[in-house]
Amino acid sequence: MSGADEREVVIRVRGLRNQFGSHVVHDGLDLDVYRGEILGVVGGSGTGKSVLLRAITGLQEPAAGSIEVFGVDVLHGSEESRATLDDRWGVMFQDGALFSSLTVRENVEVPMRDIPGLPSAIRRDLADLKISLVGLPYLAGDKYPSELSGGMRKRAGLARALALDPEIVFLDEPTAGLDPIGASAFDELIRNLSRSLGLTVFLVTHDLDTLHAICDRIAVLAEKKVLVTGRMRDMLTVDHPWVHEYFTGPRARAAQDSAASDDREEGAV
C-alpha cells in the first residue's frame, strides 16, 4: 500500500455532476483530499473551481454524485450530522466577503454567535485572538471593511473562517488582486497556519507562485472532471494541451525559478 493510500481522507467526492440548466460543469468528478495537506485546485476559465468548492460545502446542490466530509454525507445526511460540519470547516471567499456594516471584530464574532451560552466578553476576546493570528494589528478589529486595504480584508476574511477552530479551511482565490509582495505574504501565512494548527486547506487558485510555494498536491479540473492530481513536478509530464501550457509556459517557468531561489535562500539560513 502506498503512503498516499495510508493517509486519512477527510473529503471524498465521487461521480459528482454539477450543471446549470443544460450547461454541464462537472460530470463524473472524483476527488480525495487528505488530512493536513494543502491542496491547490486549478483549471481554465469555466471549469467550475468555485462551483466544486461550493458543492463540497453544501452551498451548491449537485445534480448527481456523493460528497463525504469526515465520513458525513453532505448531500443526504441528517440535519444534525450536517450541522456538525459547519463547526469543523471554515470558508473564505474572494475579497473576504465581509459584512460591510460590521467591524472586523464583529465579522469574526458572527460564527461564534451560534455557540450557546458564550458570553459576549469571551466572544470578543476570541475574535481578537483570531485577528492577531492572521497578522492584523489589534486596532484593525474596530475598523469597517471599507477602511481596510485589499490584503487586510482578505486576512479579516481568513480570521472569520478560523473563528470556530476548524479542521478544514476552504479558500477561494485568496491571493487574487494582491500585489506580488502581498500575495507572497499571504501564502506564507497560509502555510504557517496550516503547519501550526494542523489545518487541511482546500485552495482554489490560478496563482502559479502559490502552487509552487505552499501546495502539497494539485488537482487539475479539465474536461468536466479532475483530470489529474499530483505534485508540481508530476504536472510537467501530463500530456494534455491546457496542463502543458499552464505548467510549462513562461509564467510557470518564472514561478518555478522564484520557488527554486527561495529554497536556496532557506537552505542557506
CSV table of N, CA and C in Angstrom, one decimal, residues 109-194:
chain,number,residue,atom,x,y,z
A,109,GLU,N,-16.8,37.6,15.0
A,109,GLU,CA,-17.7,37.1,16.0
A,109,GLU,C,-18.9,36.4,15.5
A,110,VAL,N,-19.3,36.7,14.2
A,110,VAL,CA,-20.6,36.2,13.7
A,110,VAL,C,-20.7,34.6,13.8
A,111,PRO,N,-19.7,33.8,13.4
A,111,PRO,CA,-19.9,32.4,13.6
A,111,PRO,C,-20.0,31.9,15.0
A,112,MET,N,-19.5,32.7,16.0
A,112,MET,CA,-19.5,32.4,17.4
A,112,MET,C,-20.8,32.6,18.0
A,113,ARG,N,-21.7,33.4,17.4
A,113,ARG,CA,-23.0,33.8,18.0
A,113,ARG,C,-23.9,32.6,18.1
A,114,ASP,N,-23.6,31.5,17.4
A,114,ASP,CA,-24.4,30.3,17.5
A,114,ASP,C,-24.0,29.4,18.6
A,115,ILE,N,-22.9,29.7,19.3
A,115,ILE,CA,-22.5,28.9,20.4
A,115,ILE,C,-23.3,29.2,21.7
A,116,PRO,N,-24.1,28.3,22.2
A,116,PRO,CA,-25.0,28.6,23.3
A,116,PRO,C,-24.2,29.0,24.6
A,117,GLY,N,-24.6,30.0,25.2
A,117,GLY,CA,-24.0,30.4,26.5
A,117,GLY,C,-22.7,31.1,26.4
A,118,LEU,N,-22.2,31.4,25.2
A,118,LEU,CA,-20.8,32.0,25.2
A,118,LEU,C,-21.0,33.5,25.5
A,119,PRO,N,-20.4,34.0,26.6
A,119,PRO,CA,-20.5,35.4,27.0
A,119,PRO,C,-19.9,36.3,25.9
A,120,SER,N,-20.5,37.5,25.8
A,120,SER,CA,-20.0,38.4,24.7
A,120,SER,C,-18.6,38.8,25.0
A,121,ALA,N,-18.1,38.9,26.2
A,121,ALA,CA,-16.8,39.3,26.5
A,121,ALA,C,-15.8,38.3,26.0
A,122,ILE,N,-16.1,37.0,26.2
A,122,ILE,CA,-15.2,35.9,25.7
A,122,ILE,C,-15.2,35.9,24.2
A,123,ARG,N,-16.4,36.1,23.6
A,123,ARG,CA,-16.5,36.1,22.2
A,123,ARG,C,-15.7,37.2,21.6
A,124,ARG,N,-15.6,38.3,22.3
A,124,ARG,CA,-14.8,39.5,21.8
A,124,ARG,C,-13.3,39.1,21.9
A,125,ASP,N,-12.9,38.5,23.0
A,125,ASP,CA,-11.5,38.1,23.2
A,125,ASP,C,-11.1,37.1,22.2
A,126,LEU,N,-12.0,36.1,21.9
A,126,LEU,CA,-11.6,35.1,20.9
A,126,LEU,C,-11.5,35.7,19.5
A,127,ALA,N,-12.4,36.7,19.2
A,127,ALA,CA,-12.3,37.4,17.9
A,127,ALA,C,-10.9,38.1,17.8
A,128,ASP,N,-10.5,38.8,18.9
A,128,ASP,CA,-9.3,39.5,18.9
A,128,ASP,C,-8.1,38.5,18.7
A,129,LEU,N,-8.2,37.3,19.3
A,129,LEU,CA,-7.2,36.3,19.1
A,129,LEU,C,-7.1,35.9,17.6
A,130,LYS,N,-8.2,35.7,17.0
A,130,LYS,CA,-8.2,35.3,15.6
A,130,LYS,C,-7.6,36.4,14.7
A,131,ILE,N,-8.0,37.6,15.0
A,131,ILE,CA,-7.4,38.8,14.3
A,131,ILE,C,-5.9,38.9,14.4
A,132,SER,N,-5.4,38.6,15.6
A,132,SER,CA,-4.0,38.6,15.8
A,132,SER,C,-3.3,37.4,15.1
A,133,LEU,N,-4.0,36.3,15.0
A,133,LEU,CA,-3.5,35.1,14.4
A,133,LEU,C,-3.2,35.3,13.0
A,134,VAL,N,-4.0,36.1,12.3
A,134,VAL,CA,-3.8,36.3,10.8
A,134,VAL,C,-2.9,37.5,10.5
A,135,GLY,N,-2.3,38.0,11.5
A,135,GLY,CA,-1.3,39.1,11.3
A,135,GLY,C,-1.9,40.5,11.2
A,136,LEU,N,-3.1,40.7,11.6
A,136,LEU,CA,-3.7,42.0,11.6
A,136,LEU,C,-3.4,42.8,12.9
A,137,PRO,N,-3.1,44.1,12.9
A,137,PRO,CA,-2.9,44.8,14.1
A,137,PRO,C,-4.2,44.8,15.0
A,138,TYR,N,-4.0,45.0,16.3
A,138,TYR,CA,-5.2,45.0,17.2
A,138,TYR,C,-6.2,46.0,16.8
A,139,LEU,N,-5.8,47.2,16.4
A,139,LEU,CA,-6.7,48.3,16.1
A,139,LEU,C,-7.6,48.0,14.8
A,140,ALA,N,-7.2,47.0,14.1
A,140,ALA,CA,-8.0,46.6,12.9
A,140,ALA,C,-9.4,46.1,13.3
A,141,GLY,N,-9.5,45.5,14.5
A,141,GLY,CA,-10.7,45.0,14.9
A,141,GLY,C,-11.9,46.0,15.0
A,142,ASP,N,-11.5,47.3,15.2
A,142,ASP,CA,-12.5,48.3,15.3
A,142,ASP,C,-12.8,49.0,13.9
A,143,LYS,N,-12.2,48.6,12.9
A,143,LYS,CA,-12.4,49.2,11.6
A,143,LYS,C,-13.4,48.4,10.8
A,144,TYR,N,-14.0,49.1,9.8
A,144,TYR,CA,-15.0,48.5,8.9
A,144,TYR,C,-14.3,48.1,7.7
A,145,PRO,N,-14.8,47.1,6.9
A,145,PRO,CA,-14.2,46.6,5.8
A,145,PRO,C,-13.7,47.7,4.8
A,146,SER,N,-14.6,48.7,4.6
A,146,SER,CA,-14.3,49.8,3.7
A,146,SER,C,-13.0,50.6,4.0
A,147,GLU,N,-12.6,50.4,5.3
A,147,GLU,CA,-11.4,51.2,5.8
A,147,GLU,C,-10.1,50.4,5.7
A,148,LEU,N,-10.3,49.1,5.1
A,148,LEU,CA,-9.1,48.3,5.0
A,148,LEU,C,-8.6,48.2,3.6
A,149,SER,N,-7.3,47.8,3.5
A,149,SER,CA,-6.8,47.5,2.2
A,149,SER,C,-7.2,46.2,1.7
A,150,GLY,N,-7.0,45.8,0.4
A,150,GLY,CA,-7.5,44.5,0.0
A,150,GLY,C,-6.8,43.4,0.7
A,151,GLY,N,-5.5,43.5,1.0
A,151,GLY,CA,-4.8,42.5,1.7
A,151,GLY,C,-5.4,42.3,3.1
A,152,MET,N,-5.7,43.4,3.8
A,152,MET,CA,-6.2,43.3,5.1
A,152,MET,C,-7.6,42.7,5.2
A,153,ARG,N,-8.4,43.0,4.1
A,153,ARG,CA,-9.7,42.4,4.1
A,153,ARG,C,-9.6,40.9,3.9
A,154,LYS,N,-8.7,40.5,3.1
A,154,LYS,CA,-8.5,39.0,3.0
A,154,LYS,C,-8.1,38.4,4.3
A,155,ARG,N,-7.2,39.0,5.0
A,155,ARG,CA,-6.8,38.5,6.3
A,155,ARG,C,-8.0,38.5,7.3
A,156,ALA,N,-8.8,39.5,7.2
A,156,ALA,CA,-10.0,39.6,8.1
A,156,ALA,C,-11.0,38.4,7.7
A,157,GLY,N,-11.1,38.2,6.4
A,157,GLY,CA,-11.9,37.1,6.0
A,157,GLY,C,-11.4,35.7,6.5
A,158,LEU,N,-10.1,35.6,6.5
A,158,LEU,CA,-9.5,34.4,7.0
A,158,LEU,C,-9.7,34.2,8.5
A,159,ALA,N,-9.6,35.3,9.2
A,159,ALA,CA,-9.8,35.3,10.6
A,159,ALA,C,-11.2,34.8,10.9
A,160,ARG,N,-12.2,35.3,10.1
A,160,ARG,CA,-13.6,34.8,10.3
A,160,ARG,C,-13.7,33.3,10.0
A,161,ALA,N,-13.0,32.9,9.0
A,161,ALA,CA,-13.0,31.4,8.6
A,161,ALA,C,-12.4,30.6,9.7
A,162,LEU,N,-11.5,31.1,10.5
A,162,LEU,CA,-10.9,30.4,11.6
A,162,LEU,C,-11.6,30.6,12.9
A,163,ALA,N,-12.7,31.3,12.9
A,163,ALA,CA,-13.4,31.6,14.2
A,163,ALA,C,-13.7,30.4,15.1
A,164,LEU,N,-14.1,29.3,14.5
A,164,LEU,CA,-14.6,28.2,15.3
A,164,LEU,C,-13.5,27.1,15.3
A,165,ASP,N,-12.3,27.4,15.1
A,165,ASP,CA,-11.1,26.5,15.1
A,165,ASP,C,-11.4,25.3,14.2
A,166,PRO,N,-11.6,25.5,12.9
A,166,PRO,CA,-12.0,24.4,12.0
A,166,PRO,C,-10.8,23.5,11.7
A,167,GLU,N,-11.1,22.3,11.2
A,167,GLU,CA,-10.1,21.4,10.8
A,167,GLU,C,-9.8,21.5,9.3
A,168,ILE,N,-10.7,22.0,8.6
A,168,ILE,CA,-10.6,22.3,7.1
A,168,ILE,C,-10.9,23.8,6.8
A,169,VAL,N,-10.0,24.4,6.0
A,169,VAL,CA,-10.3,25.7,5.6
A,169,VAL,C,-10.4,25.7,4.0
A,170,PHE,N,-11.5,26.3,3.5
A,170,PHE,CA,-11.7,26.4,2.1
A,170,PHE,C,-11.4,27.8,1.7
A,171,LEU,N,-10.5,28.0,0.7
A,171,LEU,CA,-10.0,29.4,0.3
A,171,LEU,C,-10.3,29.5,-1.2
A,172,ASP,N,-11.0,30.5,-1.5
A,172,ASP,CA,-11.4,30.8,-2.9
A,172,ASP,C,-10.6,32.0,-3.5
A,173,GLU,N,-9.6,31.6,-4.3
A,173,GLU,CA,-8.7,32.7,-4.9
A,173,GLU,C,-8.2,33.6,-3.8
A,174,PRO,N,-7.5,33.2,-2.8
A,174,PRO,CA,-7.1,34.0,-1.7
A,174,PRO,C,-6.1,35.1,-2.0
A,175,THR,N,-5.3,35.0,-3.1
A,175,THR,CA,-4.3,36.0,-3.4
A,175,THR,C,-4.7,36.8,-4.6
A,176,ALA,N,-5.9,36.6,-5.2
A,176,ALA,CA,-6.4,37.4,-6.3
A,176,ALA,C,-6.4,38.8,-6.0
A,177,GLY,N,-5.9,39.7,-6.9
A,177,GLY,CA,-5.9,41.1,-6.7
A,177,GLY,C,-4.8,41.7,-5.8
A,178,LEU,N,-4.0,40.8,-5.2
A,178,LEU,CA,-2.9,41.3,-4.4
A,178,LEU,C,-1.7,41.5,-5.2
A,179,ASP,N,-0.8,42.5,-4.8
A,179,ASP,CA,0.4,42.7,-5.5
A,179,ASP,C,1.4,41.5,-5.1
A,180,PRO,N,2.5,41.3,-5.8
A,180,PRO,CA,3.3,40.1,-5.5
A,180,PRO,C,3.8,40.0,-4.1
A,181,ILE,N,4.1,41.2,-3.5
A,181,ILE,CA,4.6,41.2,-2.1
A,181,ILE,C,3.5,40.7,-1.2
A,182,GLY,N,2.3,41.3,-1.4
A,182,GLY,CA,1.1,40.9,-0.5
A,182,GLY,C,0.7,39.5,-0.7
A,183,ALA,N,0.8,39.0,-2.0
A,183,ALA,CA,0.4,37.6,-2.3
A,183,ALA,C,1.4,36.7,-1.6
A,184,SER,N,2.7,37.0,-1.7
A,184,SER,CA,3.7,36.1,-1.1
A,184,SER,C,3.5,36.1,0.4
A,185,ALA,N,3.2,37.2,1.1
A,185,ALA,CA,3.0,37.2,2.5
A,185,ALA,C,1.8,36.4,2.9
A,186,PHE,N,0.7,36.5,2.0
A,186,PHE,CA,-0.5,35.7,2.4
A,186,PHE,C,-0.2,34.2,2.2
A,187,ASP,N,0.6,33.8,1.2
A,187,ASP,CA,1.0,32.4,1.0
A,187,ASP,C,1.7,31.9,2.2
A,188,GLU,N,2.6,32.7,2.7
A,188,GLU,CA,3.4,32.3,3.9
A,188,GLU,C,2.5,32.2,5.1
A,189,LEU,N,1.5,33.1,5.2
A,189,LEU,CA,0.5,33.0,6.3
A,189,LEU,C,-0.2,31.7,6.3
A,190,ILE,N,-0.7,31.3,5.1
A,190,ILE,CA,-1.5,30.1,5.0
A,190,ILE,C,-0.6,28.9,5.3
A,191,ARG,N,0.6,28.9,4.8
A,191,ARG,CA,1.5,27.7,5.1
A,191,ARG,C,1.8,27.6,6.6
A,192,ASN,N,2.1,28.7,7.2
A,192,ASN,CA,2.4,28.7,8.7
A,192,ASN,C,1.2,28.3,9.5
A,193,LEU,N,0.0,28.8,9.1
A,193,LEU,CA,-1.2,28.4,9.9
A,193,LEU,C,-1.6,26.9,9.7
A,194,SER,N,-1.4,26.4,8.5
A,194,SER,CA,-1.6,25.0,8.2
A,194,SER,C,-0.7,24.1,9.1
